[in-house]
Amino acid sequence: MNTQLEHSDLTEDAKMEAFLAKIDRGEKIEADDWMPDDYRNQLIKLISMHGISEIMGALPEKEWVPKAPTLRRKLAIMAKVQDEMGHGQLLLRVAEDLIAPLGKTREDIMQDLFAGRLKFHNVFHMEAPTWADAGVIGWLVDGAAIITQSMSLDTSYAPYARALHRICAEEKFHAQHGESIVLELAEGTEEQRQMLQESITRWWPSLLMFFGPPENGNITSNQASNMRYKIRSQTNEELRQIFLKKYLPRIFHLGFTVPDETIYFDEAEDKWIYQQPDWEEFKQIVKGKGPRSAHRLHLREMSYEETKWVRDAILSYGRQVG
Amino acid sequence: MSNQTNNENFVIYEVFSQKTVSASFVHQFSLLAPNAEVALSMARENFLRREPCFNLWVVKRDDIHGLPPEERPFLERLDNKSYRETKGYGDLQGRWRRHKDEYEAQHNTKSGS
């Protein structure tokens, strides 16, 4: 078509200018649109990390499927684990379309994960030793994820936006599933309340880390270019403040505390002033040195290898029947 | 019959359109066309004379695989999965409100933002 011929005649600078102008007009980019390599690479990094995190995130919860206290709870947590794997599949499809022009496939994403080249969310490197953790993961970890994903609903990359639209609808159920477990424990015996308090205390630093380091007026080049490309619209700290404003009052209303004795809400600044978690520890965790990193990666790798015969059988059958 | 209307060269295309960039593709209808290019232009004339449209697909019907009639009844979902839906958690809002009220009565405050 004419427009494409003209487009390919443009210099790289002119293409970039047209691309940015398109984004500035609020238009979206599709998989087959021209995009700068930098934009593609930022998306690949973000979306493959998001997709793999959904899949790795199912692992700490799956541990609680056989041990859920009632049949209804077991069905609900199974449904949630199934949803998370479904979200992984949606996002990996988006990532695959982005890496296809680079000659890469899903197999490369899996191998990058096993080799430690592909990171996943810090929270999924952590332990979930009690039933209260299953509740806190649904309530606060999914709650945090909803905040990040809601921001990204308006992302400039249309296939990601459409995937997130489906994901967010289901995440609401996940948060409610978590709230339901948490309220049950909060309204229960002293022992149950203590178990929940311990879980909140255990997860607090991970929840603060979830959104990434604060900018302190120094937005990283990654964040800046993602905001320029309208892949994201809010900074780490802005997202964290939304989370704190929504959930801290609820934690207090239930009569629980967070392990931060000096935390307070600054009315004038309109933000929570909190103690920073150990950001060096955060770096180590996402590098794969968290308490459960090796175990969960091993589980994923083992499961991938053990199901290889299923994929082979399906492929072989598919070729036979055409 | 004139050889200009040799129907053997026409195939059935199913037409799907997307209303906005964030919407899913919706099936519109089908048409006969000799190739995808003609099918795309006919789809615009036939089905999109008024409706806003962001993008358009045509797919050869032979390339679409569906469920046979005898398998369709199994798609029906049993109505016992409220644990999968927000309607299974209708009690939550009231419980949160009660905890908030109790907390505020105890602390005699309306803040806590």
Tab-separated table of C-alpha atoms in Angstrom:
chain	number	residue	atom	x	y	z
A	1	MET	CA	0.000	0.000	0.000
A	2	ASN	CA	1.059	3.575	-0.643
A	3	THR	CA	1.234	4.644	2.965
A	4	GLN	CA	3.599	1.778	3.782
A	5	LEU	CA	5.854	2.581	0.846
A	6	GLU	CA	6.037	6.147	1.981
A	7	HIS	CA	6.689	5.062	5.541
A	8	SER	CA	9.630	2.839	4.553
A	9	ASP	CA	11.133	5.801	2.664
A	10	LEU	CA	11.276	7.840	5.839
A	11	THR	CA	14.526	8.199	7.751
A	12	GLU	CA	14.758	6.542	11.172
A	13	ASP	CA	14.483	9.951	12.846
A	14	ALA	CA	11.325	10.800	10.920
A	15	LYS	CA	9.784	7.406	11.777
A	16	MET	CA	10.580	7.971	15.433
A	17	GLU	CA	9.027	11.430	15.297
A	18	ALA	CA	5.845	10.081	13.688
A	19	PHE	CA	5.737	7.252	16.245
A	20	LEU	CA	6.000	9.637	19.214
A	21	ALA	CA	3.428	11.974	17.694
A	22	LYS	CA	1.044	9.057	17.338
A	23	ILE	CA	1.506	8.138	21.002
A	24	ASP	CA	1.053	11.771	22.015
A	25	ARG	CA	-2.276	11.843	20.179
A	26	GLY	CA	-3.336	8.971	22.469
A	27	GLU	CA	-3.327	6.430	19.643
A	28	LYS	CA	-2.250	2.857	20.283
A	29	ILE	CA	0.461	0.714	18.734
A	30	GLU	CA	-0.375	-2.723	17.313
A	31	ALA	CA	2.007	-5.678	16.925
A	32	ASP	CA	2.374	-5.077	13.169
A	33	ASP	CA	2.938	-1.300	13.444
A	34	TRP	CA	6.424	0.123	13.054
A	35	MET	CA	7.997	0.676	16.472
A	36	PRO	CA	11.483	1.723	17.603
A	37	ASP	CA	13.704	-1.125	18.866
A	38	ASP	CA	13.882	0.544	22.261
A	39	TYR	CA	10.070	0.494	22.594
A	40	ARG	CA	9.956	-3.170	21.559
A	41	ASN	CA	12.706	-4.081	24.014
A	42	GLN	CA	11.067	-2.246	26.922
A	43	LEU	CA	7.790	-4.055	26.183
A	44	ILE	CA	9.483	-7.455	25.910
A	45	LYS	CA	11.215	-6.917	29.246
A	46	LEU	CA	8.045	-5.728	30.984
A	47	ILE	CA	5.534	-8.179	29.523
A	48	SER	CA	7.656	-11.332	29.690
A	49	MET	CA	8.473	-10.438	33.306
A	50	HIS	CA	4.768	-9.894	34.008
A	51	GLY	CA	3.744	-13.145	32.272
A	52	ILE	CA	6.369	-15.254	34.035
A	53	SER	CA	5.451	-13.617	37.373
A	54	GLU	CA	1.839	-14.773	36.927
A	55	ILE	CA	3.061	-18.327	36.440
A	56	MET	CA	5.621	-18.195	39.260
A	57	GLY	CA	2.975	-16.512	41.442
A	58	ALA	CA	0.750	-19.548	41.193
A	59	LEU	CA	3.429	-21.639	42.902
A	60	PRO	CA	3.309	-20.243	46.486
A	61	GLU	CA	-0.499	-20.453	46.369
A	62	LYS	CA	-0.620	-23.894	44.833
A	63	GLU	CA	1.192	-25.101	47.970
A	64	TRP	CA	-2.040	-24.299	49.843
A	65	VAL	CA	-4.467	-26.150	47.567
A	66	PRO	CA	-4.115	-29.530	49.359
A	67	LYS	CA	-4.180	-27.853	52.779
A	68	ALA	CA	-7.084	-25.386	52.374
A	69	PRO	CA	-9.335	-25.543	55.474
A	70	THR	CA	-12.698	-26.186	53.733
A	71	LEU	CA	-13.907	-27.561	50.421
A	72	ARG	CA	-15.141	-24.109	49.354
A	73	ARG	CA	-11.750	-22.557	50.154
A	74	LYS	CA	-10.038	-25.338	48.234
A	75	LEU	CA	-12.246	-24.771	45.164
A	76	ALA	CA	-11.704	-21.013	45.377
A	77	ILE	CA	-7.921	-21.182	45.650
A	78	MET	CA	-7.787	-23.762	42.844
A	79	ALA	CA	-9.845	-21.397	40.682
A	80	LYS	CA	-7.400	-18.595	41.472
A	81	VAL	CA	-4.328	-20.692	40.647
A	82	GLN	CA	-5.994	-21.648	37.362
A	83	ASP	CA	-6.686	-17.966	36.609
A	84	GLU	CA	-3.046	-17.041	37.270
A	85	MET	CA	-1.820	-19.650	34.795
A	86	GLY	CA	-4.380	-18.281	32.319
A	87	HIS	CA	-2.997	-14.762	32.816
A	88	GLY	CA	0.489	-16.117	32.172
A	89	GLN	CA	-0.725	-17.620	28.899
A	90	LEU	CA	-2.333	-14.321	27.774
A	91	LEU	CA	0.799	-12.327	28.525
A	92	LEU	CA	3.192	-14.849	27.013
A	93	ARG	CA	1.166	-14.670	23.789
A	94	VAL	CA	1.627	-10.876	23.771
A	95	ALA	CA	5.357	-11.302	24.474
A	96	GLU	CA	5.736	-13.975	21.762
A	97	ASP	CA	4.316	-11.667	19.095
A	98	LEU	CA	6.881	-9.060	20.188
A	99	ILE	CA	9.890	-11.401	20.084
A	100	ALA	CA	8.865	-13.147	16.848
A	101	PRO	CA	10.652	-10.584	14.600
A	102	LEU	CA	13.820	-11.291	16.618
A	103	GLY	CA	13.503	-14.984	15.730
A	104	LYS	CA	12.589	-15.977	19.288
A	105	THR	CA	9.793	-18.148	20.677
A	106	ARG	CA	8.222	-19.140	24.012
A	107	GLU	CA	11.007	-21.693	24.407
A	108	ASP	CA	13.506	-18.796	24.649
A	109	ILE	CA	11.409	-17.162	27.387
A	110	MET	CA	11.355	-20.413	29.396
A	111	GLN	CA	15.099	-20.963	28.947
A	112	ASP	CA	15.787	-17.334	29.969
A	113	LEU	CA	13.768	-17.969	33.138
A	114	PHE	CA	15.607	-21.204	33.989
A	115	ALA	CA	18.987	-19.584	33.341
A	116	GLY	CA	18.113	-16.648	35.614
A	117	ARG	CA	18.187	-14.097	32.775
A	118	LEU	CA	14.470	-13.366	33.105
A	119	LYS	CA	13.419	-11.905	36.450
A	120	PHE	CA	10.067	-12.272	38.171
A	121	HIS	CA	8.349	-10.243	40.901
A	122	ASN	CA	10.100	-10.125	44.281
A	123	VAL	CA	6.982	-11.319	46.131
A	124	PHE	CA	7.074	-14.715	44.438
A	125	HIS	CA	10.543	-15.455	45.797
A	126	MET	CA	9.130	-15.462	49.342
A	127	GLU	CA	7.785	-18.161	51.631
A	128	ALA	CA	4.085	-18.717	52.329
A	129	PRO	CA	4.239	-20.876	55.460
A	130	THR	CA	0.679	-20.428	56.853
A	131	TRP	CA	-2.914	-20.265	55.601
A	132	ALA	CA	-2.899	-16.587	56.528
A	133	ASP	CA	-0.255	-16.102	53.817
A	134	ALA	CA	-2.708	-17.459	51.251
A	135	GLY	CA	-5.123	-14.737	52.413
A	136	VAL	CA	-2.528	-11.966	52.510
A	137	ILE	CA	-1.260	-12.862	49.024
A	138	GLY	CA	-4.787	-12.533	47.605
A	139	TRP	CA	-5.639	-9.408	49.571
A	140	LEU	CA	-2.415	-7.391	49.462
A	141	VAL	CA	-0.196	-8.904	46.739
A	142	ASP	CA	-3.072	-9.082	44.255
A	143	GLY	CA	-4.224	-5.710	45.591
A	144	ALA	CA	-0.807	-4.261	44.711
A	145	ALA	CA	-0.894	-5.971	41.307
A	146	ILE	CA	-4.325	-4.480	40.582
A	147	ILE	CA	-2.929	-0.984	41.216
A	148	THR	CA	-0.032	-1.502	38.781
A	149	GLN	CA	-2.206	-3.196	36.185
A	150	SER	CA	-4.991	-0.618	36.376
A	151	MET	CA	-2.417	2.047	35.552
A	152	SER	CA	-1.292	-0.023	32.563
A	153	LEU	CA	-4.839	-0.487	31.182
A	154	ASP	CA	-4.222	2.695	29.226
A	155	THR	CA	-0.795	1.587	27.977
A	156	SER	CA	0.170	2.665	24.467
A	157	TYR	CA	0.680	-0.959	23.348
A	158	ALA	CA	-2.800	-2.159	22.375
A	159	PRO	CA	-2.307	-5.964	22.676
A	160	TYR	CA	-1.016	-5.514	26.254
A	161	ALA	CA	-3.990	-3.257	27.084
A	162	ARG	CA	-6.447	-5.871	25.787
A	163	ALA	CA	-4.768	-8.638	27.799
A	164	LEU	CA	-4.807	-6.468	30.941
A	165	HIS	CA	-8.475	-5.724	30.449
A	166	ARG	CA	-9.244	-9.433	30.806
A	167	ILE	CA	-6.759	-9.899	33.628
A	168	CYS	CA	-8.035	-7.003	35.778
A	169	ALA	CA	-11.594	-8.325	35.645
A	170	GLU	CA	-10.401	-11.589	37.211
A	171	GLU	CA	-8.005	-9.967	39.648
A	172	LYS	CA	-10.966	-8.341	41.363
A	173	PHE	CA	-12.234	-11.791	42.265
A	174	HIS	CA	-8.757	-12.705	43.534
A	175	ALA	CA	-8.661	-9.714	45.840
A	176	GLN	CA	-12.100	-10.601	47.185
A	177	HIS	CA	-11.045	-14.209	47.666
A	178	GLY	CA	-8.099	-12.912	49.725
A	179	GLU	CA	-10.244	-10.446	51.688
A	180	SER	CA	-12.656	-13.222	52.520
A	181	ILE	CA	-9.878	-15.381	54.006
A	182	VAL	CA	-8.392	-12.406	55.849
A	183	LEU	CA	-11.717	-11.254	57.352
A	184	GLU	CA	-12.483	-14.807	58.479
A	185	LEU	CA	-9.173	-14.981	60.344
A	186	ALA	CA	-9.464	-11.398	61.657
A	187	GLU	CA	-12.895	-12.191	63.123
A	188	GLY	CA	-11.687	-15.554	64.466
A	189	THR	CA	-9.833	-16.791	67.534
A	190	GLU	CA	-6.814	-15.151	69.164
A	191	GLU	CA	-4.659	-17.804	67.511
A	192	GLN	CA	-6.052	-17.029	64.066
A	193	ARG	CA	-5.564	-13.294	64.619
A	194	GLN	CA	-1.995	-13.891	65.685
A	195	MET	CA	-1.335	-15.991	62.585
A	196	LEU	CA	-2.685	-13.165	60.419
A	197	GLN	CA	-0.635	-10.514	62.240
A	198	GLU	CA	2.504	-12.581	61.723
A	199	SER	CA	1.724	-12.905	58.041
A	200	ILE	CA	1.181	-9.143	57.592
A	201	THR	CA	4.467	-8.528	59.429
A	202	ARG	CA	6.252	-11.101	57.272
A	203	TRP	CA	4.941	-9.657	53.986
A	204	TRP	CA	5.332	-5.954	54.789
A	205	PRO	CA	8.849	-5.387	53.367
A	206	SER	CA	8.000	-7.444	50.255
A	207	LEU	CA	4.843	-5.379	49.695
A	208	LEU	CA	6.799	-2.119	49.909
A	209	MET	CA	9.390	-3.555	47.505
A	210	PHE	CA	6.699	-4.704	45.061
A	211	PHE	CA	6.535	-1.332	43.302
A	212	GLY	CA	10.318	-0.983	42.990
A	213	PRO	CA	12.708	1.574	44.494
A	214	PRO	CA	11.478	5.166	45.006
A	215	GLU	CA	12.750	7.773	42.597
A	216	ASN	CA	13.707	10.405	45.191
A	217	GLY	CA	13.460	12.960	42.438
A	218	ASN	CA	15.711	10.838	40.223
A	219	ILE	CA	13.578	8.935	37.755
A	220	THR	CA	15.630	6.125	36.196
A	221	SER	CA	16.145	6.145	32.432
A	222	ASN	CA	13.986	3.007	32.173
A	223	GLN	CA	11.062	4.594	34.000
A	224	ALA	CA	11.487	7.833	32.057
A	225	SER	CA	11.436	6.160	28.657
A	226	ASN	CA	8.489	3.942	29.644
A	227	MET	CA	6.598	7.072	30.630
A	228	ARG	CA	7.625	8.866	27.426
A	229	TYR	CA	6.305	5.891	25.435
A	230	LYS	CA	3.172	5.880	27.614
A	231	ILE	CA	3.816	2.249	28.455
A	232	ARG	CA	3.243	3.396	32.024
A	233	SER	CA	1.911	6.651	33.423
A	234	GLN	CA	2.874	6.630	37.101
A	235	THR	CA	6.158	6.267	38.988
A	236	ASN	CA	7.023	3.511	41.473
A	237	GLU	CA	6.471	5.834	44.413
A	238	GLU	CA	3.147	7.153	43.127
A	239	LEU	CA	1.872	3.594	42.811
A	240	ARG	CA	3.166	2.676	46.272
A	241	GLN	CA	1.350	5.679	47.793
A	242	ILE	CA	-1.921	4.599	46.165
A	243	PHE	CA	-1.398	1.161	47.718
A	244	LEU	CA	-0.608	2.568	51.180
A	245	LYS	CA	-3.601	4.934	51.110
A	246	LYS	CA	-5.938	2.115	50.192
A	247	TYR	CA	-4.683	-0.669	52.435
A	248	LEU	CA	-3.031	0.801	55.544
A	249	PRO	CA	-6.342	2.100	56.984
A	250	ARG	CA	-7.889	-1.326	56.427
A	251	ILE	CA	-5.015	-3.073	58.222
A	252	PHE	CA	-5.521	-0.666	61.146
A	253	HIS	CA	-9.319	-1.048	61.100
A	254	LEU	CA	-8.874	-4.780	61.661
A	255	GLY	CA	-6.718	-3.944	64.691
A	256	PHE	CA	-3.441	-5.055	63.135
A	257	THR	CA	-0.102	-3.292	62.808
A	258	VAL	CA	2.737	-3.103	60.311
A	259	PRO	CA	6.374	-3.478	61.409
A	260	ASP	CA	7.105	0.241	61.120
A	261	GLU	CA	6.833	2.147	64.381
A	262	THR	CA	7.276	5.599	62.868
A	263	ILE	CA	4.853	5.291	59.949
A	264	TYR	CA	2.425	8.216	59.681
A	265	PHE	CA	0.236	10.014	57.199
A	266	ASP	CA	1.484	13.478	56.319
A	267	GLU	CA	-1.684	15.487	55.633
A	268	ALA	CA	0.177	18.446	54.112
A	269	GLU	CA	2.186	16.249	51.741
A	270	ASP	CA	-0.796	13.932	51.252
A	271	LYS	CA	1.365	10.854	51.564
A	272	TRP	CA	2.447	8.113	53.928
A	273	ILE	CA	5.906	8.522	55.404
A	274	TYR	CA	7.337	5.054	55.923
A	275	GLN	CA	10.650	3.383	56.642
A	276	GLN	CA	12.388	2.142	53.500
A	277	PRO	CA	12.822	-1.582	53.123
A	278	ASP	CA	16.329	-2.878	52.442
A	279	TRP	CA	16.703	-2.116	48.722
A	280	GLU	CA	19.991	-4.031	48.557
A	281	GLU	CA	18.084	-7.100	49.729
A	282	PHE	CA	15.473	-6.387	47.021
A	283	LYS	CA	18.189	-6.509	44.347
A	284	GLN	CA	19.428	-9.835	45.675
A	285	ILE	CA	15.901	-11.287	45.821
A	286	VAL	CA	15.002	-10.436	42.225
A	287	LYS	CA	18.409	-11.750	41.132
A	288	GLY	CA	17.136	-15.112	42.314
A	289	LYS	CA	18.606	-15.126	45.808
A	290	GLY	CA	15.333	-14.981	47.755
A	291	PRO	CA	14.361	-17.623	50.328
A	292	ARG	CA	12.280	-19.680	47.858
A	293	SER	CA	13.790	-18.607	44.497
A	294	ALA	CA	15.822	-21.730	43.823
A	295	HIS	CA	13.079	-24.085	45.017
A	296	ARG	CA	10.332	-22.529	42.855
A	297	LEU	CA	12.557	-22.262	39.773
A	298	HIS	CA	13.452	-25.898	40.225
A	299	LEU	CA	9.752	-26.784	40.528
A	300	ARG	CA	8.951	-24.881	37.320
A	301	GLU	CA	11.841	-26.441	35.437
A	302	MET	CA	10.973	-29.944	36.668
A	303	SER	CA	7.339	-29.512	35.686
A	304	TYR	CA	8.408	-28.236	32.251
A	305	GLU	CA	10.618	-31.270	31.718
A	306	GLU	CA	8.124	-33.762	33.082
A	307	THR	CA	5.383	-32.517	30.757
A	308	LYS	CA	7.624	-32.546	27.687
A	309	TRP	CA	6.178	-35.891	26.563
A	310	VAL	CA	2.686	-34.314	26.509
A	311	ARG	CA	3.828	-31.502	24.208
A	312	ASP	CA	5.686	-34.011	22.019
A	313	ALA	CA	2.639	-36.274	21.815
A	314	ILE	CA	0.329	-33.382	20.895
A	315	LEU	CA	2.750	-32.203	18.203
A	316	SER	CA	3.168	-35.666	16.776
A	317	TYR	CA	-0.615	-36.247	16.722
A	318	GLY	CA	-1.143	-32.814	15.133
A	319	ARG	CA	1.256	-33.648	12.318
A	320	GLN	CA	-0.404	-36.990	11.665
A	321	VAL	CA	-3.927	-35.590	11.292
A	322	GLY	CA	-2.658	-32.414	9.623
B	1	MET	CA	-24.552	-19.565	-16.979
B	2	SER	CA	-21.913	-17.090	-17.960
B	3	ASN	CA	-18.376	-18.001	-16.973
B	4	GLN	CA	-18.049	-14.678	-15.196
B	5	THR	CA	-20.065	-15.958	-12.270
B	6	ASN	CA	-18.295	-19.195	-11.670
B	7	ASN	CA	-19.241	-19.748	-8.042
B	8	GLU	CA	-16.609	-22.433	-7.629
B	9	ASN	CA	-13.975	-19.733	-7.371
B	10	PHE	CA	-15.787	-18.006	-4.570
B	11	VAL	CA	-15.249	-19.093	-1.009
B	12	ILE	CA	-17.066	-18.206	2.172
B	13	TYR	CA	-15.379	-15.660	4.407
B	14	GLU	CA	-16.495	-14.962	7.961
B	15	VAL	CA	-16.211	-11.279	8.884
B	16	PHE	CA	-15.078	-9.941	12.243
B	17	SER	CA	-14.789	-6.301	13.219
B	18	GLN	CA	-13.380	-4.373	16.144
B	19	LYS	CA	-15.206	-1.256	17.249
B	20	THR	CA	-12.395	0.422	19.181
B	21	VAL	CA	-8.739	-0.319	19.828
B	22	SER	CA	-9.550	-1.815	23.227
B	23	ALA	CA	-12.558	-3.873	22.096
B	24	SER	CA	-12.597	-7.562	21.171
B	25	PHE	CA	-13.318	-8.639	17.606
B	26	VAL	CA	-17.003	-9.404	17.068
B	27	HIS	CA	-18.405	-11.690	14.417
B	28	GLN	CA	-20.513	-9.732	11.916
B	29	PHE	CA	-21.660	-12.152	9.235
B	30	SER	CA	-20.303	-14.029	6.232
B	31	LEU	CA	-19.908	-13.298	2.536
B	32	LEU	CA	-18.675	-14.881	-0.683
B	33	ALA	CA	-15.488	-13.542	-2.211
B	34	PRO	CA	-12.766	-14.771	-4.577
B	35	ASN	CA	-9.936	-13.759	-2.247
B	36	ALA	CA	-9.161	-12.032	1.044
B	37	GLU	CA	-8.580	-8.613	-0.503
B	38	VAL	CA	-12.005	-8.534	-2.122
B	39	ALA	CA	-13.548	-10.006	1.020
B	40	LEU	CA	-12.117	-7.126	3.063
B	41	SER	CA	-13.537	-4.495	0.771
B	42	MET	CA	-16.905	-6.263	0.491
B	43	ALA	CA	-17.049	-6.575	4.280
B	44	ARG	CA	-16.816	-2.782	4.569
B	45	GLU	CA	-19.607	-2.268	2.074
B	46	ASN	CA	-21.841	-4.971	3.504
B	47	PHE	CA	-21.511	-4.711	7.238
B	48	LEU	CA	-19.851	-1.431	8.159
B	49	ARG	CA	-21.848	1.236	6.418
B	50	ARG	CA	-22.784	2.901	9.692
B	51	GLU	CA	-21.032	1.249	12.628
B	52	PRO	CA	-17.777	2.767	13.794
B	53	CYS	CA	-14.938	0.389	13.074
B	54	PHE	CA	-11.290	0.342	14.116
B	55	ASN	CA	-10.086	-2.858	12.474
B	56	LEU	CA	-11.418	-5.675	10.324
B	57	TRP	CA	-10.680	-9.389	9.822
B	58	VAL	CA	-11.901	-11.835	7.233
B	59	VAL	CA	-11.264	-15.555	7.760
B	60	LYS	CA	-11.989	-18.397	5.348
B	61	ARG	CA	-14.786	-20.426	6.902
B	62	ASP	CA	-12.814	-23.602	6.149
B	63	ASP	CA	-10.089	-22.313	8.465
B	64	ILE	CA	-12.489	-21.994	11.371
B	65	HIS	CA	-12.976	-25.039	13.546
B	66	GLY	CA	-16.060	-25.202	15.749
B	67	LEU	CA	-17.826	-27.618	18.057
B	68	PRO	CA	-20.230	-30.095	16.432
B	69	PRO	CA	-23.871	-29.700	17.549
B	70	GLU	CA	-23.789	-32.760	19.805
B	71	GLU	CA	-20.913	-31.327	21.850
B	72	ARG	CA	-22.377	-27.850	22.357
B	73	PRO	CA	-24.640	-28.774	25.292
B	74	PHE	CA	-21.533	-29.519	27.369
B	75	LEU	CA	-20.586	-25.832	27.282
B	76	GLU	CA	-23.359	-25.064	29.730
B	77	ARG	CA	-21.877	-24.156	33.110
B	78	LEU	CA	-23.258	-25.561	36.325
B	79	ASP	CA	-24.483	-22.809	38.590
B	80	ASN	CA	-22.398	-23.852	41.588
B	81	LYS	CA	-19.269	-21.784	41.147
B	82	SER	CA	-19.991	-18.624	43.096
B	83	TYR	CA	-16.520	-18.982	44.640
B	84	ARG	CA	-15.222	-17.996	41.197
B	85	GLU	CA	-17.318	-14.852	41.004
B	86	THR	CA	-17.590	-11.650	42.933
B	87	LYS	CA	-21.233	-12.457	43.713
B	88	GLY	CA	-19.871	-15.189	46.020
B	89	TYR	CA	-18.296	-12.454	48.151
B	90	GLY	CA	-21.209	-10.078	48.682
B	91	ASP	CA	-20.681	-9.998	52.457
B	92	LEU	CA	-17.255	-8.358	52.292
B	93	GLN	CA	-18.238	-4.696	52.019
B	94	GLY	CA	-20.448	-4.835	55.085
B	95	ARG	CA	-17.751	-6.540	57.101
B	96	TRP	CA	-15.126	-3.951	56.129
B	97	ARG	CA	-17.562	-1.155	57.020
B	98	ARG	CA	-18.227	-2.675	60.453
B	99	HIS	CA	-14.478	-2.923	61.221
B	100	LYS	CA	-14.003	0.685	60.116
B	101	ASP	CA	-16.898	1.916	62.285
B	102	GLU	CA	-15.633	-0.010	65.301
B	103	TYR	CA	-12.122	1.349	64.795
B	104	GLU	CA	-13.380	4.918	64.470
B	105	ALA	CA	-15.656	4.615	67.506
B	106	GLN	CA	-12.716	3.318	69.512
B	107	HIS	CA	-10.301	5.984	68.317
B	108	ASN	CA	-13.016	8.632	68.232
B	109	THR	CA	-11.821	9.843	64.868
B	110	LYS	CA	-13.006	10.183	61.338
B	111	SER	CA	-9.559	10.422	59.841
B	112	GLY	CA	-7.272	7.541	58.944
B	113	SER	CA	-7.983	8.774	55.426
